[in-house]
Coordinates of C-alpha atoms in Angstrom, one line a residue:
M1 CA 0.0 0.0 0.0
E2 CA 1.3 3.4 -0.8
R3 CA 1.9 6.3 1.5
S4 CA 2.5 9.2 -0.8
A5 CA -0.4 10.8 -2.8
G6 CA -0.4 10.1 -6.5
R7 CA 2.5 7.6 -6.3
S8 CA 2.1 4.0 -7.3
R9 CA 2.9 1.5 -4.6
R10 CA 3.7 -1.2 -7.1
R11 CA 6.5 -0.3 -9.5
R12 CA 5.6 -0.1 -13.2
R13 CA 7.7 -1.9 -15.7
R14 CA 9.6 -0.2 -18.5
S15 CA 10.3 -1.9 -21.8
R16 CA 13.3 -4.1 -21.8
P17 CA 14.8 -2.6 -24.9
V18 CA 15.2 0.8 -23.2
L19 CA 16.8 -0.8 -20.2
G20 CA 19.1 -2.9 -22.3
A21 CA 20.2 0.1 -24.4
T22 CA 20.9 2.1 -21.3
L23 CA 22.9 -0.7 -19.7
A24 CA 24.9 -1.1 -22.9
V25 CA 25.8 2.6 -22.7
A26 CA 26.7 2.3 -19.0
T27 CA 28.8 -0.8 -19.7
A28 CA 30.7 1.1 -22.4
A29 CA 31.3 4.0 -20.0
A30 CA 32.5 1.6 -17.4
L31 CA 34.9 -0.1 -19.8
T32 CA 36.2 3.3 -21.0
V33 CA 37.3 4.3 -17.5
T34 CA 38.6 1.0 -16.3
G35 CA 42.2 2.0 -16.7
L36 CA 41.8 5.3 -15.0
V37 CA 41.5 4.1 -11.4
S38 CA 44.6 5.0 -9.6
T39 CA 46.0 4.5 -6.1
A40 CA 45.4 7.6 -3.9
Q41 CA 48.4 9.6 -2.8
A42 CA 49.2 9.8 0.9
A43 CA 47.9 13.4 1.1
D44 CA 44.6 12.6 -0.5
I45 CA 41.4 12.7 1.5
N46 CA 37.8 11.7 1.0
N47 CA 36.1 14.9 -0.1
A48 CA 32.5 13.5 0.2
K49 CA 30.5 14.7 3.2
N50 CA 28.4 12.3 5.3
A51 CA 29.8 9.5 3.1
G52 CA 28.5 6.8 5.3
F53 CA 25.0 8.3 5.9
E54 CA 25.6 8.4 9.6
S55 CA 23.9 11.8 9.7
G56 CA 20.9 10.6 7.8
L57 CA 20.6 12.3 4.4
A58 CA 22.5 15.4 5.4
N59 CA 24.5 16.8 2.3
W60 CA 22.5 14.4 0.0
S61 CA 19.5 15.1 -2.1
C62 CA 17.3 12.2 -3.4
S63 CA 14.8 12.6 -6.2
G64 CA 11.1 12.4 -5.3
G65 CA 11.7 11.6 -1.7
S66 CA 13.1 8.2 -2.8
G67 CA 15.9 8.0 -0.3
A68 CA 16.1 7.2 3.4
A69 CA 18.8 6.4 5.9
V70 CA 18.3 2.9 7.3
S71 CA 20.0 0.9 10.1
S72 CA 20.0 -2.4 8.1
P73 CA 21.7 -3.5 6.0
V74 CA 24.9 -1.4 6.6
R75 CA 28.4 -2.0 5.5
S76 CA 30.0 0.0 8.3
G77 CA 28.9 2.3 11.0
T78 CA 25.2 2.4 11.9
S79 CA 23.5 3.7 8.8
A80 CA 23.3 3.3 5.0
L81 CA 21.3 4.8 2.2
K82 CA 18.2 3.0 0.9
A83 CA 16.7 4.4 -2.3
T84 CA 13.6 3.0 -4.0
P85 CA 12.7 3.6 -7.7
A86 CA 9.0 4.2 -8.3
G87 CA 7.2 5.0 -11.5
H88 CA 9.4 7.2 -13.7
D89 CA 11.8 8.0 -10.8
N90 CA 15.1 6.1 -10.8
A91 CA 15.8 7.1 -7.1
K92 CA 18.8 9.4 -7.8
C93 CA 20.7 10.6 -4.8
S94 CA 23.4 13.2 -5.3
Q95 CA 25.9 15.5 -3.5
S96 CA 27.9 18.5 -4.7
V97 CA 31.6 17.8 -3.8
K98 CA 34.3 20.4 -3.8
V99 CA 37.4 19.5 -5.9
K100 CA 40.6 21.0 -7.2
P101 CA 41.0 21.8 -10.9
N102 CA 43.3 19.6 -13.1
S103 CA 43.2 16.7 -10.5
T104 CA 42.4 13.0 -10.5
Y105 CA 40.0 11.5 -8.1
A106 CA 39.1 7.9 -7.3
L107 CA 35.3 7.4 -6.9
S108 CA 33.8 4.4 -5.2
S109 CA 30.8 3.2 -3.1
W110 CA 29.6 -0.1 -1.7
V111 CA 26.1 -1.1 -2.9
Q112 CA 23.6 -3.9 -2.4
G113 CA 20.1 -4.8 -3.5
G114 CA 18.7 -3.9 -7.0
Y115 CA 20.4 -2.2 -10.0
A116 CA 22.8 0.4 -8.7
Y117 CA 24.7 3.1 -10.5
L118 CA 27.6 5.3 -9.3
G119 CA 28.7 8.3 -11.3
V120 CA 29.9 11.9 -11.4
S121 CA 28.9 14.8 -13.6
G122 CA 30.2 18.4 -14.1
T123 CA 33.9 17.2 -14.2
G124 CA 34.8 19.6 -16.9
T125 CA 36.4 16.7 -18.8
T126 CA 34.7 13.3 -19.2
D127 CA 31.8 12.4 -16.9
V128 CA 31.9 8.7 -15.9
S129 CA 29.7 6.1 -14.3
T130 CA 29.7 2.4 -13.4
W131 CA 26.9 0.0 -12.3
T132 CA 25.9 -3.4 -11.2
P133 CA 22.7 -5.3 -11.9
G134 CA 22.2 -6.1 -8.3
S135 CA 23.7 -8.2 -5.5
S136 CA 22.5 -9.8 -2.2
A137 CA 25.8 -8.8 -0.6
W138 CA 27.8 -5.6 -0.5
T139 CA 29.6 -5.0 -3.8
K140 CA 32.1 -2.2 -4.4
L141 CA 31.7 0.0 -7.4
S142 CA 34.8 1.9 -8.5
T143 CA 35.8 4.4 -11.2
S144 CA 37.8 7.6 -11.4
F145 CA 37.7 11.0 -13.1
T146 CA 39.9 14.0 -13.8
T147 CA 38.7 17.6 -13.3
G148 CA 39.0 20.4 -15.9
A149 CA 41.1 23.5 -15.6
N150 CA 38.2 25.5 -14.1
T151 CA 36.3 22.8 -12.2
T152 CA 35.9 23.4 -8.5
S153 CA 33.0 21.2 -7.7
V154 CA 31.3 18.1 -9.2
T155 CA 28.1 16.2 -8.6
V156 CA 28.5 12.7 -7.4
Y157 CA 25.4 10.5 -7.6
T158 CA 23.9 7.1 -7.2
H159 CA 20.7 5.8 -8.7
G160 CA 18.7 2.6 -9.4
W161 CA 16.6 1.7 -12.3
Y162 CA 12.9 2.0 -13.2
G163 CA 10.7 -0.8 -12.0
Q164 CA 13.6 -2.5 -10.2
A165 CA 14.1 -3.2 -6.5
A166 CA 15.4 -0.7 -4.0
Y167 CA 19.2 -0.4 -3.8
F168 CA 21.4 0.3 -0.8
A169 CA 24.6 2.4 -0.7
D170 CA 27.2 3.0 1.9
D171 CA 30.8 4.4 2.4
V172 CA 31.0 6.7 -0.7
E173 CA 34.5 8.0 -1.4
V174 CA 35.8 10.8 -3.6
T175 CA 39.4 10.4 -2.8
G176 CA 42.0 12.9 -4.1
P177 CA 43.3 16.4 -3.3
D178 CA 41.4 18.4 -0.8
G179 CA 39.0 20.5 -2.7
G180 CA 38.6 23.1 0.1
G181 CA 36.0 21.4 2.3
G182 CA 38.4 19.0 4.0
E183 CA 37.5 15.8 5.6
E184 CA 34.7 15.8 8.2
P185 CA 35.8 15.5 11.8
G186 CA 35.1 12.1 13.2
P187 CA 32.3 11.6 15.7
V188 CA 32.9 11.4 19.4
I189 CA 31.3 8.8 21.7
P190 CA 28.0 10.2 22.9
A191 CA 26.9 10.9 26.4
A192 CA 24.7 8.4 28.4
P193 CA 20.9 8.8 27.8
A194 CA 18.8 10.4 30.5
G195 CA 15.1 10.3 31.3
L196 CA 14.6 6.6 30.9
T197 CA 11.0 5.7 31.8
A198 CA 8.8 2.6 31.4
G199 CA 5.4 3.0 29.7
A200 CA 2.8 0.4 28.7
T201 CA 3.3 -3.1 29.8
T202 CA 1.8 -6.4 28.7
T203 CA 2.3 -10.0 30.0
S204 CA 5.3 -10.3 27.7
S205 CA 6.6 -6.8 26.9
V206 CA 7.6 -3.4 28.4
A207 CA 7.6 -0.1 26.4
L208 CA 10.5 2.2 27.2
S209 CA 11.4 5.8 26.3
W210 CA 14.3 8.2 27.0
N211 CA 15.7 11.6 26.0
A212 CA 17.6 12.1 22.8
V213 CA 21.4 12.3 23.0
S214 CA 23.3 14.7 20.8
G215 CA 25.4 13.0 18.2
A216 CA 23.8 9.6 18.8
T217 CA 22.8 7.5 15.7
G218 CA 21.3 4.6 17.7
Y219 CA 20.6 3.2 21.1
K220 CA 21.1 -0.2 22.8
V221 CA 18.6 -1.4 25.3
Y222 CA 19.6 -3.7 28.1
R223 CA 17.5 -6.0 30.2
N224 CA 19.1 -7.2 33.5
G225 CA 22.5 -6.1 32.1
V226 CA 22.1 -8.1 28.8
Q227 CA 21.4 -6.4 25.5
A228 CA 17.7 -7.0 24.6
T229 CA 17.2 -4.8 21.5
T230 CA 18.3 -1.7 19.6
S231 CA 16.6 1.4 18.4
T232 CA 17.3 4.4 16.1
G233 CA 14.8 6.5 18.0
T234 CA 14.1 7.4 21.6
S235 CA 11.8 4.5 22.4
A236 CA 11.7 0.7 22.2
T237 CA 9.5 -2.2 23.3
V238 CA 11.3 -5.1 24.9
T239 CA 9.4 -8.4 24.2
G240 CA 9.7 -12.0 25.1
L241 CA 9.3 -11.4 28.8
T242 CA 7.6 -13.5 31.5
A243 CA 4.3 -12.4 33.0
D244 CA 4.2 -10.7 36.4
T245 CA 8.0 -10.4 36.6
A246 CA 10.2 -7.4 37.5
Y247 CA 13.1 -6.5 35.2
Q248 CA 15.9 -3.9 35.3
F249 CA 16.4 -1.8 32.2
S250 CA 19.1 0.6 31.0
V251 CA 20.0 2.2 27.7
S252 CA 23.2 3.4 26.0
A253 CA 23.8 5.7 23.0
T254 CA 25.9 4.7 20.0
N255 CA 27.5 6.2 16.9
A256 CA 30.4 5.4 14.7
A257 CA 32.8 6.3 17.4
G258 CA 31.5 3.8 19.9
E259 CA 29.0 3.2 22.7
S260 CA 28.3 5.5 25.7
V261 CA 28.1 4.2 29.3
K262 CA 24.7 2.9 30.3
S263 CA 22.0 5.1 31.7
A264 CA 20.8 4.7 35.3
A265 CA 18.7 1.5 35.5
I266 CA 15.0 1.5 36.2
S267 CA 12.7 -1.3 37.2
A268 CA 9.5 -2.4 35.5
R269 CA 7.1 -5.3 36.0
T270 CA 5.2 -7.1 33.3
A271 CA 1.4 -7.6 33.5
K272 CA -0.2 -10.6 35.1
E273 CA -1.7 -13.4 32.9
G274 CA -5.3 -12.8 31.8
T275 CA -4.9 -9.1 31.2
G276 CA -4.6 -9.3 27.4
P277 CA -7.4 -8.9 24.9
G278 CA -10.1 -11.5 24.8
P279 CA -11.4 -13.3 21.7
G280 CA -12.4 -10.9 18.9
P281 CA -15.7 -10.9 17.0
A282 CA -16.2 -13.5 14.3
V283 CA -15.4 -12.4 10.7
P284 CA -18.6 -12.5 8.6
K285 CA -19.1 -15.1 5.9
H286 CA -18.8 -12.3 3.4
A287 CA -16.6 -9.4 4.5
V288 CA -15.2 -6.1 3.4
T289 CA -11.7 -5.1 4.4
G290 CA -10.3 -1.6 4.4
Y291 CA -6.9 -0.2 5.2
W292 CA -6.8 2.8 7.6
Q293 CA -3.9 5.2 7.2
N294 CA -1.8 6.1 10.2
F295 CA -0.3 9.0 8.2
N296 CA -1.5 11.9 6.1
N297 CA -0.7 11.7 2.4
G298 CA -3.5 13.9 1.0
A299 CA -6.4 11.6 1.7
A300 CA -9.0 12.4 4.3
V301 CA -7.6 12.1 7.8
Q302 CA -9.7 9.8 9.9
K303 CA -10.1 8.5 13.4
L304 CA -11.0 4.8 13.6
T305 CA -14.5 5.7 14.5
D306 CA -14.8 7.6 11.2
V307 CA -14.6 4.4 9.3
P308 CA -18.0 3.4 8.1
A309 CA -19.9 0.3 9.3
D310 CA -19.6 -1.2 5.8
Y311 CA -16.0 -2.3 6.7
D312 CA -15.8 -5.6 8.6
I313 CA -12.0 -5.8 8.9
I314 CA -10.0 -2.6 9.5
A315 CA -6.2 -3.0 8.8
V316 CA -4.2 -0.3 10.6
S317 CA -1.4 0.8 8.3
F318 CA 1.3 0.2 9.2
A319 CA 3.5 -1.3 11.9
D320 CA 7.1 -0.1 12.0
A321 CA 10.2 -2.2 11.7
T322 CA 12.8 -2.1 14.5
P323 CA 16.5 -2.7 14.2
T324 CA 16.0 -6.2 15.4
P325 CA 15.3 -8.4 12.4
G326 CA 11.6 -9.5 12.2
Q327 CA 10.5 -7.3 15.2
V328 CA 7.8 -4.7 14.7
T329 CA 6.3 -1.9 16.8
F330 CA 3.6 0.7 16.3
N331 CA 3.8 4.4 16.6
L332 CA 0.6 6.5 16.2
D333 CA 1.2 9.5 14.0
T334 CA -0.5 11.9 16.3
A335 CA 0.8 15.0 14.6
G336 CA -0.1 13.8 11.1
L337 CA -3.6 12.8 12.3
N338 CA -4.5 16.2 13.6
G339 CA -3.9 15.5 17.3
Y340 CA -5.5 12.0 17.5
T341 CA -4.1 10.7 20.7
D342 CA -2.9 7.2 21.6
A343 CA -5.6 7.0 24.3
Q344 CA -8.4 7.9 21.8
F345 CA -7.0 5.4 19.3
R346 CA -7.0 2.5 21.8
A347 CA -10.5 3.4 22.9
D348 CA -11.7 3.5 19.3
I349 CA -10.4 0.0 18.7
K350 CA -12.6 -1.2 21.5
T351 CA -15.5 0.8 20.1
K352 CA -15.2 -0.8 16.7
Q353 CA -14.9 -4.3 18.2
A354 CA -18.0 -3.7 20.2
Q355 CA -19.7 -3.0 16.9
G356 CA -18.6 -6.4 15.7
K357 CA -15.6 -5.3 13.7
N358 CA -12.1 -6.7 13.7
V359 CA -9.2 -4.3 13.9
I360 CA -5.8 -5.7 12.8
I361 CA -2.3 -4.4 12.4
S362 CA -0.8 -4.4 8.9
I363 CA 2.9 -5.2 8.4
G364 CA 4.7 -3.8 5.4
G365 CA 3.4 -1.3 2.9
E366 CA 5.4 1.0 0.6
L367 CA 8.1 1.8 3.1
G368 CA 8.0 -1.4 5.1
T369 CA 11.4 -3.1 5.6
V370 CA 10.4 -6.1 7.8
R371 CA 12.4 -9.2 7.0
V372 CA 11.6 -12.7 8.3
D373 CA 14.2 -15.0 6.9
N374 CA 15.5 -17.1 9.8
D375 CA 14.3 -18.7 13.0
A376 CA 15.3 -15.8 15.2
S377 CA 13.5 -13.2 13.1
A378 CA 10.4 -15.5 12.9
T379 CA 10.3 -15.7 16.6
A380 CA 10.9 -11.9 16.9
F381 CA 8.0 -11.3 14.5
A382 CA 5.6 -13.5 16.4
N383 CA 6.5 -12.1 19.8
S384 CA 6.3 -8.5 18.7
V385 CA 3.0 -8.8 16.8
Y386 CA 1.5 -10.6 19.8
A387 CA 2.8 -7.9 22.1
L388 CA 1.0 -5.3 20.0
M389 CA -2.2 -7.4 20.1
Q390 CA -2.0 -7.4 23.9
E391 CA -1.1 -3.8 24.2
Y392 CA -3.6 -2.3 21.7
G393 CA -6.2 -5.0 21.5
F394 CA -5.6 -5.8 17.8
N395 CA -7.5 -8.9 16.6
G396 CA -4.8 -10.1 14.2
V397 CA -2.3 -9.2 11.5
D398 CA -2.2 -8.4 7.8
I399 CA 0.9 -9.4 5.7
D400 CA 1.6 -6.7 3.1
L401 CA 5.4 -7.1 2.7
E402 CA 6.7 -5.4 -0.4
N403 CA 10.4 -6.2 0.0
G404 CA 10.2 -9.9 -0.3
L405 CA 8.6 -12.8 1.7
N406 CA 10.2 -16.1 2.7
A407 CA 7.5 -18.7 2.9
T408 CA 9.4 -21.1 5.2
Y409 CA 10.0 -18.5 7.9
M410 CA 6.9 -16.5 7.6
T411 CA 4.9 -19.7 8.0
K412 CA 6.9 -20.4 11.2
A413 CA 6.2 -16.9 12.4
L414 CA 2.5 -17.0 11.8
R415 CA 2.1 -20.4 13.4
Q416 CA 4.0 -19.2 16.5
L417 CA 1.6 -16.2 16.6
S418 CA -1.4 -18.5 16.2
A419 CA -0.2 -20.6 19.1
K420 CA -0.1 -17.5 21.3
A421 CA -3.2 -15.8 20.1
G422 CA -5.6 -18.8 19.7
S423 CA -8.3 -19.7 17.2
K424 CA -9.9 -16.2 16.9
L425 CA -6.7 -14.8 15.3
V426 CA -7.4 -13.0 12.1
I427 CA -4.7 -13.3 9.4
T428 CA -5.0 -11.5 6.1
M429 CA -2.6 -11.1 3.2
A430 CA -2.3 -8.5 0.4
P431 CA 0.0 -9.8 -2.3
Q432 CA 0.5 -8.1 -5.7
T433 CA -0.8 -10.0 -8.8
I434 CA 2.6 -11.4 -9.7
D435 CA 2.8 -13.0 -6.3
M436 CA -0.3 -15.2 -6.9
Q437 CA 0.3 -16.3 -10.5
S438 CA 1.8 -19.7 -9.4
T439 CA 1.6 -21.9 -6.3
S440 CA 5.4 -21.9 -6.4
G441 CA 5.5 -18.2 -5.5
E442 CA 6.5 -17.4 -1.9
Y443 CA 3.2 -15.6 -1.1
F444 CA 1.1 -18.4 -2.6
K445 CA 3.1 -21.0 -0.7
T446 CA 2.7 -19.1 2.6
A447 CA -1.0 -18.9 2.1
L448 CA -1.3 -22.6 1.4
N449 CA 1.0 -23.4 4.3
I450 CA -1.3 -21.7 6.8
K451 CA -4.6 -22.5 5.1
D452 CA -6.0 -23.9 8.3
I453 CA -5.5 -20.5 10.1
L454 CA -5.7 -18.1 7.2
T455 CA -8.7 -15.7 7.1
V456 CA -8.4 -14.1 3.6
V457 CA -6.0 -13.2 0.8
N458 CA -7.0 -9.8 -0.7
M459 CA -4.7 -9.7 -3.7
Q460 CA -4.1 -6.2 -5.1
Y461 CA -5.6 -6.0 -8.6
Y462 CA -3.9 -2.7 -9.4
N463 CA -0.5 -1.2 -10.2
S464 CA 0.0 -4.4 -12.1
G465 CA -0.3 -4.3 -15.9
S466 CA -1.6 -7.3 -17.9
M467 CA -1.4 -10.7 -16.3
L468 CA -2.4 -14.3 -17.1
G469 CA -5.7 -15.7 -16.0
C470 CA -6.4 -19.3 -15.0
D471 CA -7.3 -20.1 -18.6
G472 CA -3.8 -19.1 -19.8
K473 CA -5.0 -16.0 -21.6
V474 CA -3.7 -12.5 -20.9
Y475 CA -6.0 -9.9 -19.3
S476 CA -5.6 -6.2 -18.8
Q477 CA -6.2 -4.6 -15.5
G478 CA -9.3 -2.5 -15.1
S479 CA -11.9 -5.0 -16.3
V480 CA -14.3 -7.6 -14.9
D481 CA -12.2 -10.3 -16.7
F482 CA -9.0 -9.2 -15.0
L483 CA -10.7 -9.6 -11.6
T484 CA -12.4 -12.9 -12.2
A485 CA -9.7 -14.7 -14.3
L486 CA -7.0 -13.9 -11.8
A487 CA -9.1 -14.8 -8.8
C488 CA -9.7 -18.1 -10.5
I489 CA -6.0 -18.9 -10.1
Q490 CA -6.3 -18.7 -6.3
L491 CA -9.6 -20.5 -6.2
E492 CA -8.3 -23.4 -8.3
G493 CA -4.8 -23.3 -6.8
G494 CA -5.8 -24.6 -3.4
L495 CA -7.3 -21.8 -1.4
D496 CA -10.8 -22.1 -0.1
P497 CA -13.2 -19.6 -1.7
S498 CA -13.8 -18.1 1.8
Q499 CA -10.1 -17.2 1.7
V500 CA -10.2 -15.2 -1.5
G501 CA -11.0 -11.5 -1.7
I502 CA -10.8 -8.8 -4.5
G503 CA -8.5 -5.8 -3.6
V504 CA -9.0 -2.6 -5.5
P505 CA -8.3 1.2 -5.0
A506 CA -11.2 3.2 -3.5
S507 CA -10.6 6.1 -5.9
T508 CA -8.4 7.1 -8.9
R509 CA -6.1 8.8 -6.5
G510 CA -5.6 5.7 -4.3
A511 CA -3.2 4.0 -6.7
G512 CA -1.1 4.7 -9.8
S513 CA -3.3 2.4 -12.1
G514 CA -6.0 -0.2 -12.0
Y515 CA -8.9 1.7 -10.5
V516 CA -12.3 0.2 -11.4
S517 CA -15.7 1.6 -10.6
P518 CA -17.6 -0.1 -7.8
S519 CA -20.0 -1.5 -10.4
I520 CA -17.1 -3.5 -11.9
V521 CA -16.2 -4.9 -8.5
N522 CA -19.8 -5.9 -7.9
A523 CA -20.0 -7.5 -11.3
A524 CA -16.9 -9.6 -10.6
L525 CA -18.3 -10.7 -7.3
D526 CA -21.5 -11.8 -9.0
C527 CA -19.6 -13.6 -11.7
L528 CA -17.5 -15.6 -9.2
T529 CA -20.3 -16.4 -6.7
K530 CA -23.4 -16.7 -9.0
G531 CA -22.1 -17.0 -12.6
T532 CA -23.8 -13.7 -13.6
N533 CA -22.6 -10.4 -14.9
C534 CA -19.4 -12.0 -16.3
G535 CA -17.3 -10.5 -19.1
S536 CA -15.7 -12.7 -21.8
F537 CA -14.2 -15.0 -19.0
K538 CA -16.7 -17.2 -17.2
P539 CA -15.4 -19.6 -14.6
S540 CA -16.3 -23.3 -15.0
K541 CA -18.1 -23.2 -11.7
T542 CA -19.2 -20.8 -9.1
Y543 CA -17.8 -20.0 -5.6
P544 CA -20.7 -18.9 -3.4
S545 CA -18.6 -18.7 -0.3
L546 CA -16.1 -16.1 -1.8
R547 CA -15.1 -13.9 1.1
G548 CA -15.6 -10.5 -0.4
A549 CA -13.6 -7.4 -1.3
M550 CA -10.8 -5.1 0.0
T551 CA -9.9 -1.5 -0.7
W552 CA -7.0 0.9 -0.3
S553 CA -8.0 2.8 1.7
T554 CA -10.8 3.9 4.0
N555 CA -9.2 7.4 3.8
W556 CA -9.3 7.5 0.0
D557 CA -12.9 6.2 0.2
A558 CA -13.7 9.1 2.5
T559 CA -12.1 11.6 0.1
A560 CA -14.4 10.3 -2.7
G561 CA -17.5 10.6 -0.5
F562 CA -17.5 6.9 0.5
A563 CA -18.7 6.0 -3.0
W564 CA -16.8 2.7 -2.9
S565 CA -18.0 1.4 0.5
K566 CA -21.6 2.6 -0.1
A567 CA -21.8 0.5 -3.3
V568 CA -19.6 -2.5 -2.5
G569 CA -20.4 -3.0 1.2
P570 CA -24.2 -3.7 0.7
H571 CA -23.4 -5.8 -2.3
V572 CA -21.0 -8.0 -0.4
R573 CA -23.5 -8.6 2.4
S574 CA -26.1 -9.6 -0.3
L575 CA -23.9 -12.4 -1.7
P576 CA -25.2 -16.0 -1.3

């Protein structure tokens, strides 16, 4: 799901010939400069500022808000650059670097992830670049350039490629004569944090917060003297604790120079057993799911109680990743939501549940970086999601991971969560169309692996382009046939009809492409459940127990006067 207005969450493809032609040019450029890389002289320095992104994006500018400083993966220090191409934006991040005229500089950077380019422009001689088609490990890109007689600054840049995965960059170097800026002074070890306090507690978690420390890029949280988790902000939730037990907590500040001494310790006790949320309301036979935005991207800002009764499942978007792999937390955007307080939010969850609605926490979205790819991260995921369920009263979880999903370990994580939460746990998924084309895909495998505890898969029939239907024919998005022929793949691939829903945007502004009118959604529902109102594709049988429909988002629905829910909600309830 997307956070920024008018931006497509799913990345659109560009034609391969354009990509191939550009790569050929880049390759030629790289070959041209191969012999130019030289060993730096003893007096040479790195002229790039904030070269390791330890100060966030200071000194860097990224097109279209495509860049962010992240704590994982990093090559050195505590931060690296993550830049995500989207639509017609190749996620270019650049910096103006001071140089000396008539001088040679070695240019390098470590990269990981999708297609990654490194280059320089404005040299006054020959601008150069080099690239890699992507790597799962850190790879060094290197080239060099010579400045012209009047060149005193150049633009160094990285970028990805249209429609490709996000790339990561770290440790950029522009090594050569001092251009006048000089090297940045190294960081100093920060002071110990002050103001450590304990907040909300559950039977298995304690929320902590502390004051910010100048110069710190991260924090380590200790439980009974042993490191329990890390954070890039001034709060963290320690999970995996024992009910009704007292613990000692302290926190230290870190940066590239090292770690501070620990703060003064505080004591906090977890809640007693039986204080968590009880069983949630049953999901109706036919249900409507809507995503509620915990941010303001131009759509109507809502409280949970503003969501119409037509929505049976409300997916709160989104949980936030922590530095611990697999672990998530939730931070209400009070400022972006016009002062909506945490206390109001928690009370509104209970109000919705009293009305028979399920409120769940969504994991992932456009900016989500949650990775569950080993046993430890699977356990961290299950523990942290369950802690949020206990703390806020969420009825379950939605899986909307955009940065890849590992079926083996996500299955383990969801089964661990199910063992903790019980039979009333609501699990929904929101894969893109490509993820559900084959039962060999990781999303499809995950859905089948947890079929006995899965509530519904609401595939996103948008930002997609043409795809294959279950009859082997190609269908274009935006039609009844696209919805029905692709749903047929899931229905005939092993999912129960009650586990299949149709996901569409609530308005033309809700996604980059693929919007269909509510009447098309209703026609597709009729075609699949009753065999009526079909297009050219008609399934060989009907699926009366089809779960229903989903939309991104309740906020975009509100912006459009609730046209989507007013039309689709009653129609879903009228299905056989």
